[in-house]
Coordinates of C-alpha atoms and ligand atoms in Angstrom, one line a residue:
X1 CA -21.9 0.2 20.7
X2 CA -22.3 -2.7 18.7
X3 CA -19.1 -4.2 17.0
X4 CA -18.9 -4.2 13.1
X5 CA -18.2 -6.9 11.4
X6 CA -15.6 -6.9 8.9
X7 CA -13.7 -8.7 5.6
X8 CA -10.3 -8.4 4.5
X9 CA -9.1 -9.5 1.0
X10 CA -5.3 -9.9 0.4
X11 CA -2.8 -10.9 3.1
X12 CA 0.1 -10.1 1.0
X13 CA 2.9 -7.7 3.1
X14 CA 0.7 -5.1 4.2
X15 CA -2.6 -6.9 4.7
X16 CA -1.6 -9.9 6.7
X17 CA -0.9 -7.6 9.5
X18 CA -4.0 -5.1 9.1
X19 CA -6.2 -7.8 9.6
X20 CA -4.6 -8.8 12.4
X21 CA -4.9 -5.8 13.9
X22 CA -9.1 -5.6 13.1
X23 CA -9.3 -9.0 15.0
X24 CA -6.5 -8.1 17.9
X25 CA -9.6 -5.2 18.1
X26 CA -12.9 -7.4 18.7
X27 CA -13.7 -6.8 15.2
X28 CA -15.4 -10.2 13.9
X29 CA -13.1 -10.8 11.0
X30 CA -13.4 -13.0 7.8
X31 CA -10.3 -12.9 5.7
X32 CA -9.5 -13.9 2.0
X33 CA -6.4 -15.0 0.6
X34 CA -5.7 -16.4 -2.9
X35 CA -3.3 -18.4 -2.0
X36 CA -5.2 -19.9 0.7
X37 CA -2.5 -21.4 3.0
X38 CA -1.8 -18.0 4.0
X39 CA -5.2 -17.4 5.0
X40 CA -4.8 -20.5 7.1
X41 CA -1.7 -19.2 8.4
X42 CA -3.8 -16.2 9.2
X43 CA -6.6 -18.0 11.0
X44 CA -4.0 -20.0 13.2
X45 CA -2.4 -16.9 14.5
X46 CA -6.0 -14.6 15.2
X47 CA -9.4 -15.0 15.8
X48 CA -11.1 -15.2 12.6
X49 CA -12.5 -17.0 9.6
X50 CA -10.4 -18.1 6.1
X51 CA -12.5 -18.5 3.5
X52 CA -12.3 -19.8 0.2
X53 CA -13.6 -17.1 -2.0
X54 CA -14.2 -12.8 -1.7
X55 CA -17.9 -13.3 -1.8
X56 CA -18.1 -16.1 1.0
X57 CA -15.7 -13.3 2.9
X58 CA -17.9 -10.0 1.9
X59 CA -21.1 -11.6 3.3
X60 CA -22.9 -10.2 6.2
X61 CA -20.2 -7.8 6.5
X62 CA -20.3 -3.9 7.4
X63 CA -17.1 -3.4 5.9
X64 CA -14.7 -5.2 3.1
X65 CA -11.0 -4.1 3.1
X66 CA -8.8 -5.1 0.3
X67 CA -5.6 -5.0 -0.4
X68 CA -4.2 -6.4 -3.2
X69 CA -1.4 -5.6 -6.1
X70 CA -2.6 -3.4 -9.0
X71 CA -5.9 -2.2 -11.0
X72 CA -6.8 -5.7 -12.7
X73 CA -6.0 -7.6 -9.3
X74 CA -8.6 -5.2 -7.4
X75 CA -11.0 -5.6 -10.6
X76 CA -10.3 -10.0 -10.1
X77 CA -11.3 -9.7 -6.2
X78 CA -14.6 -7.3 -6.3
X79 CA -16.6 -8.5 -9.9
X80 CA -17.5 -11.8 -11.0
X81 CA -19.8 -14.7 -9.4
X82 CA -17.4 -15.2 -6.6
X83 CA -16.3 -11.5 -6.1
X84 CA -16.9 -9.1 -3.0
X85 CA -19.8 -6.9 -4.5
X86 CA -21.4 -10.3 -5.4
X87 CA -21.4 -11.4 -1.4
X88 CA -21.7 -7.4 0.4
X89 CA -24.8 -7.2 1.9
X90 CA -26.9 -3.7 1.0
X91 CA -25.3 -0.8 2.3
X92 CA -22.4 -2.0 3.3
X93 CA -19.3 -0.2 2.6
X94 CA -15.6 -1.6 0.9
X95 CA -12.8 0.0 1.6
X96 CA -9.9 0.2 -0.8
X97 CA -6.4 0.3 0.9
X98 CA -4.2 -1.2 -2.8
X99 CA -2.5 1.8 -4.1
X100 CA -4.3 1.9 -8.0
X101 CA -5.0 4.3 -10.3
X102 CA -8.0 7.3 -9.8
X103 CA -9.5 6.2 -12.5
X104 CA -10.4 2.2 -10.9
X105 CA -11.3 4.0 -7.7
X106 CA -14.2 6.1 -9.9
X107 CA -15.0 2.2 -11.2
X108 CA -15.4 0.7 -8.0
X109 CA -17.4 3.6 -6.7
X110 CA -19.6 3.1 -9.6
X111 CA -20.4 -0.5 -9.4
X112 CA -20.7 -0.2 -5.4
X113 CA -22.9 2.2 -5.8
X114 CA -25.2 -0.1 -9.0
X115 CA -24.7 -3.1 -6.0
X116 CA -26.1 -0.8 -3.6
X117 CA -23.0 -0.3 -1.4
X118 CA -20.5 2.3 -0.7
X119 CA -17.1 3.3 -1.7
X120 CA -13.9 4.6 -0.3
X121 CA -10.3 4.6 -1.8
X122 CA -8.0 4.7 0.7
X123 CA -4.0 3.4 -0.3
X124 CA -1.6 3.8 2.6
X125 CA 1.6 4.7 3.4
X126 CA 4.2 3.6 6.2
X127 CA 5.4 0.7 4.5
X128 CA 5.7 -3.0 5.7
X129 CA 7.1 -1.3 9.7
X130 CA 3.9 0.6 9.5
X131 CA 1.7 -1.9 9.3
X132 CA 3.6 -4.1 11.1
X133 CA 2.9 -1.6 13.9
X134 CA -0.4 -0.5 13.5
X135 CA 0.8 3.7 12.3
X136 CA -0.1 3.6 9.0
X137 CA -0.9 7.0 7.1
X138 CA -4.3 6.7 4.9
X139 CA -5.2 8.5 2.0
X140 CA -9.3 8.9 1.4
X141 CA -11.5 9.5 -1.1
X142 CA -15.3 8.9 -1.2
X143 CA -18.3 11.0 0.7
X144 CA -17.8 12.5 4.1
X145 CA -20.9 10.2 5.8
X146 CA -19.3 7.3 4.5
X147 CA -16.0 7.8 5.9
X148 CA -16.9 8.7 8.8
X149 CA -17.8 5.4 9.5
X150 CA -15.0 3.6 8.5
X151 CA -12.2 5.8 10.3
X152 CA -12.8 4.6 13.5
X153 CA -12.5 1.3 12.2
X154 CA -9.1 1.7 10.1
X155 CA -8.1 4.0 13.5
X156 CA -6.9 0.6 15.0
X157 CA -4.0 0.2 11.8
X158 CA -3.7 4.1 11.4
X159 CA -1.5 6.9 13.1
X160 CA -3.7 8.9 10.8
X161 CA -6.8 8.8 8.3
X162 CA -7.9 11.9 6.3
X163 CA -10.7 12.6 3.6
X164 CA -8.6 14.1 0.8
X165 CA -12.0 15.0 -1.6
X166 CA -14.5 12.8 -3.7
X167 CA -13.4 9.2 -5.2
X168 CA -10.0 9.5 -6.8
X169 CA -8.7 11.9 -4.5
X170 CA -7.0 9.8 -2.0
X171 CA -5.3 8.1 -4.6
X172 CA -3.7 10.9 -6.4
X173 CA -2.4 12.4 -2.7
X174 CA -1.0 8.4 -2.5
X175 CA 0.8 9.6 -6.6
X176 CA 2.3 12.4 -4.1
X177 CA 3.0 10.6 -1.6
X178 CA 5.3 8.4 -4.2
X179 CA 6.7 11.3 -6.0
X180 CA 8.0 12.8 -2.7
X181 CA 9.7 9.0 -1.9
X182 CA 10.8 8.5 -5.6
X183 CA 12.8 12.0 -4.9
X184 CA 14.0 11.2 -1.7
X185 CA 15.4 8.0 -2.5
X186 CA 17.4 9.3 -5.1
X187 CA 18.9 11.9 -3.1
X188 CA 20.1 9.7 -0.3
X189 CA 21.3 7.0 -2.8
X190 CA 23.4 9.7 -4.4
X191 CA 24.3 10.8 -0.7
X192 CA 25.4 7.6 0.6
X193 CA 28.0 7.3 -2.3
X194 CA 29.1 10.0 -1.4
X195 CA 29.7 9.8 1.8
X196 CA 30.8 6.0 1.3
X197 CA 33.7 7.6 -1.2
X198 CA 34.5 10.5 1.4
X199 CA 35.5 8.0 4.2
X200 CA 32.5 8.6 6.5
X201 CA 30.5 6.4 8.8
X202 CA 27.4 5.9 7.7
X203 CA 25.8 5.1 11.0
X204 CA 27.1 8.4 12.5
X205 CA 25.9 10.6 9.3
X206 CA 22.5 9.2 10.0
X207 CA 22.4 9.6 13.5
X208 CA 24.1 13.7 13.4
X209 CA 21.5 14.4 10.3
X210 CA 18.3 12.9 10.9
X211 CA 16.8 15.4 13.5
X212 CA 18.1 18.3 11.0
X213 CA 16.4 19.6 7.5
X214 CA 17.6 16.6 5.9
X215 CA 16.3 14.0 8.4
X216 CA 13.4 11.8 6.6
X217 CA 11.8 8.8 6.8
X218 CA 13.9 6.9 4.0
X219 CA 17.1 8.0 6.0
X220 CA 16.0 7.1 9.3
X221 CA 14.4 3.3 7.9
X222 CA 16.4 2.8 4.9
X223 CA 19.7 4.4 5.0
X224 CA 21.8 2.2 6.7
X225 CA 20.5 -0.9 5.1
X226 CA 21.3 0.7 1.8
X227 CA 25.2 0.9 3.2
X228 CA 24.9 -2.6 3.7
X229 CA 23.6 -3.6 0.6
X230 CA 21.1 -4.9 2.0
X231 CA 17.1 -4.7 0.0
X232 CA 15.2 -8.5 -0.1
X233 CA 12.3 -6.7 1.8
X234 CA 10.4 -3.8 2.3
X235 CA 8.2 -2.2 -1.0
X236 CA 9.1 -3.9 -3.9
X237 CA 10.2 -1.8 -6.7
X238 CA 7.4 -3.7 -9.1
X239 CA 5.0 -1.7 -6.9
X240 CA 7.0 1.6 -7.4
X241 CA 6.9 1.2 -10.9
X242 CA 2.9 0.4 -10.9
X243 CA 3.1 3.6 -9.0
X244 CA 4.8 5.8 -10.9
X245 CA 3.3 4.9 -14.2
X246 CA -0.4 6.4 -12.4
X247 CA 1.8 9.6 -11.1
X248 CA 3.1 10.0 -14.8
X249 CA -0.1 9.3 -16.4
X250 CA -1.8 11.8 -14.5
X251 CA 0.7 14.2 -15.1
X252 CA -0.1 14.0 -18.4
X253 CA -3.6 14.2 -18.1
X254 CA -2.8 18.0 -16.1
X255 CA -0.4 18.9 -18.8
X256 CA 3.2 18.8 -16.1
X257 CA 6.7 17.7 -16.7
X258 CA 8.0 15.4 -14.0
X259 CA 11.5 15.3 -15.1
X260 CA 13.0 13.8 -11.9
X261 CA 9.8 10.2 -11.3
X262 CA 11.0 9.7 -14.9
X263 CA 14.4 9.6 -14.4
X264 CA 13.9 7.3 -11.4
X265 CA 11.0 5.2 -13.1
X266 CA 13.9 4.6 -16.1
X267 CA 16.2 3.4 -13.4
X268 CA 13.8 1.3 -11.8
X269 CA 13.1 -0.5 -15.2
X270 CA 16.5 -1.0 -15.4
X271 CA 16.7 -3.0 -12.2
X272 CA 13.7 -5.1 -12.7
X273 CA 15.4 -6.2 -15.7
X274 CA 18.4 -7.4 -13.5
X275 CA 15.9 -9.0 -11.7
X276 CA 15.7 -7.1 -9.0
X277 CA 11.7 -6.2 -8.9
X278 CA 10.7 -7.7 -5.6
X279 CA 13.5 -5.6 -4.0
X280 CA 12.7 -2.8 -2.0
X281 CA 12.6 0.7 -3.7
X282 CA 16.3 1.6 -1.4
X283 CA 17.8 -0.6 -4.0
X284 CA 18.0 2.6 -6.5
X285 CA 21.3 3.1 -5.2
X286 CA 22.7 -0.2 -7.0
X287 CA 21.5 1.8 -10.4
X288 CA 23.9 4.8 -10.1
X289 CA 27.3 5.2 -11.2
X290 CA 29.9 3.1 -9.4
Ligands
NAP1 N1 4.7 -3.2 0.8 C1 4.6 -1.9 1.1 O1 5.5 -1.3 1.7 C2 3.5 -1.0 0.6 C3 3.3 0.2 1.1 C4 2.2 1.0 0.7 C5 1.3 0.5 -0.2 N2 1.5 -0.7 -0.7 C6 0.5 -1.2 -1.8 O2 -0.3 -2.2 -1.1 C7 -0.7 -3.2 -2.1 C8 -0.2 -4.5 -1.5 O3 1.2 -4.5 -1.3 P1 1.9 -5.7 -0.6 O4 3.3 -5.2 -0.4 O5 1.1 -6.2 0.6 O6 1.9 -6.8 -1.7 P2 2.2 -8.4 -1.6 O7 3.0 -8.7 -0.4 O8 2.8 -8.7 -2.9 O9 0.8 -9.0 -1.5 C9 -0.1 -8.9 -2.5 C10 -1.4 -9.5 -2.1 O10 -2.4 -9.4 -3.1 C11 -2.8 -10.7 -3.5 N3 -3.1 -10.7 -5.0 C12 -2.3 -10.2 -5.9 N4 -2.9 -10.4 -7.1 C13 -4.1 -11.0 -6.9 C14 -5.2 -11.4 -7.7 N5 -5.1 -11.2 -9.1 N6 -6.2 -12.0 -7.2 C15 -6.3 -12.1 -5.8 N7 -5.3 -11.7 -5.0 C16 -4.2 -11.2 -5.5 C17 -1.7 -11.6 -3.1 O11 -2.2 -12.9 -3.0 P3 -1.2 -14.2 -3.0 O12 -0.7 -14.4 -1.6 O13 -2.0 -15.3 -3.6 O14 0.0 -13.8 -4.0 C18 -1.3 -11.0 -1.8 O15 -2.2 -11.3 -0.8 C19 0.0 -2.8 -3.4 O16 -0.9 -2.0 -4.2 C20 1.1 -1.9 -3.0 O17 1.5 -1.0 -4.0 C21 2.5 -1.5 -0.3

């Protein structure tokens, strides 16, 4: 069968590695970076083309990935002169992995559609490890035929891809997703202390729990780190709090009270404004009661 050939905009964290994996596949692979030494940085390691703008990168491609910070960062890569949907060949399909709000991924499938080309939103989940390691969870929304061809492609950075419903969709499971974490992460912060005050080893709590009811991701990745006050890495809390303004917004827009992601969305303000935004979301702990 004949290989695709594919585009990947945003080399940040998560994207750097995802493109790796496309080319580590056979996939030909143009990448675009705006900061453009890490582009270069990319093309030294794989095989692949850096180029200098999303257009030059979306043309004669089957597929554009991006993955970039929030709604206007998305909007800054795929409109304009130089953007993607100004280089995408007819037909051809981009793929949204940056975790934004439903209401861009309607835009995008909008203007893909005026450009004549496809859309699927699809944010991930399995943090920087995930992609790191190629077992990233997607989250899809778009038209059935569509994805269907692109989740053999994502298959080669995915444990798992699933069509969630139309456009929008596999954003708001991703505002699930993040409610789920934000609840977590409080819990084990608030269980750490405790166990910190009560004399235990943290190590050994982790390693007696995790394979019982309370075992989750967060304790098994996060847990001891947290002990060990350690947090410059991982998912920065500037992209939590990007992330829980959508999952409060569109619990408005259903009429529900999340009392507990705005209790953890206050406490997350409160630590980017010590500074601490590019810390990973395990830093929560730092913002309870000493
Ligand atoms: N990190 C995680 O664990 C994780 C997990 C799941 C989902 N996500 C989501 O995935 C997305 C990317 O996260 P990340 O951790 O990879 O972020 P990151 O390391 O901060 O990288 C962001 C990337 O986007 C690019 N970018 C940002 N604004 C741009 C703009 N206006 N125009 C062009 N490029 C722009 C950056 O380019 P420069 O290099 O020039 O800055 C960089 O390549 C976010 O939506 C985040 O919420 C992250």
């Amino acid at each position: 069968m004949e290989r695709k050939t594919v585009a990947f905009v945003g080399l940040g964290v998560m994207g750097y590695p995802m493109a790796g994996f496309l080319s580590k596949a056979g996939y030909s692979t143009k990448v675009y970076n705006r900061t453009y030494s890490k582009a270069q940085k990319w093309q030294d390691e794989y095989q692949g083309i850096a180029c200098e703008t999303p257009k030059q990168a979306a043309q004669e491609c089957d597929i554009v990935f991006v993955c970039v910070g929030n709604d206007n960062d998305v909007r800054s890569v795929v409109y304009g002169e130089e953007g993607i949907l100004a280089g995408m060949k007819p037909g051809a399909i981009l793929v949204d992995h940056t975790t934004t709000s439903a209401n861009l991924a309607v835009e995008l499938a909008e203007a893909a559609q005026k450009a004549g080309n496809e859309f699927i939103d699809a944010p991930v989940s399995g943090g920087q490890a995930g992609a790191e390691n190629g077992v990233l969870t997607i989250m899809c929304g778009g038209d059935s035929a569509i994805f269907d061809q692109v989740a053999p492609v994502m298959d080669v950075y995915a444990k798992q891809a699933t069509l969630l419903g139309e456009n929008g969709q596999g954003q708001r499971c991703k505002m699930v997703n993040q409610i789920c974490i934000a609840g977590v992460l409080q819990g084990l912060s608030e269980a750490i202390q405790l166990a910190q005050q009560s004399g235990l080893d943290i190590e050994q709590v982790v390693n007696t729990l995790k394979h019982g009811a309370a075992g989750s991701w967060q304790m098994e990745n996060r847990a001891t780190t947290m002990a060990q006050d350690k947090f410059d890495f991982g998912f920065a809390i500037d992209w939590m709090r990007k992330d829980l303004g959508f999952c409060l917004e569109e619990a408005q827009r259903v009429g529900l009270d999340l009392p507990l992601t705005q209790q953890v969305d206050q406490r997350y303000a409160e630590l980017q404004a010590q500074g601490l935004g590019r810390m990973d979301t395990s830093v929560l702990i730092k913002a309870l009661n000493k």
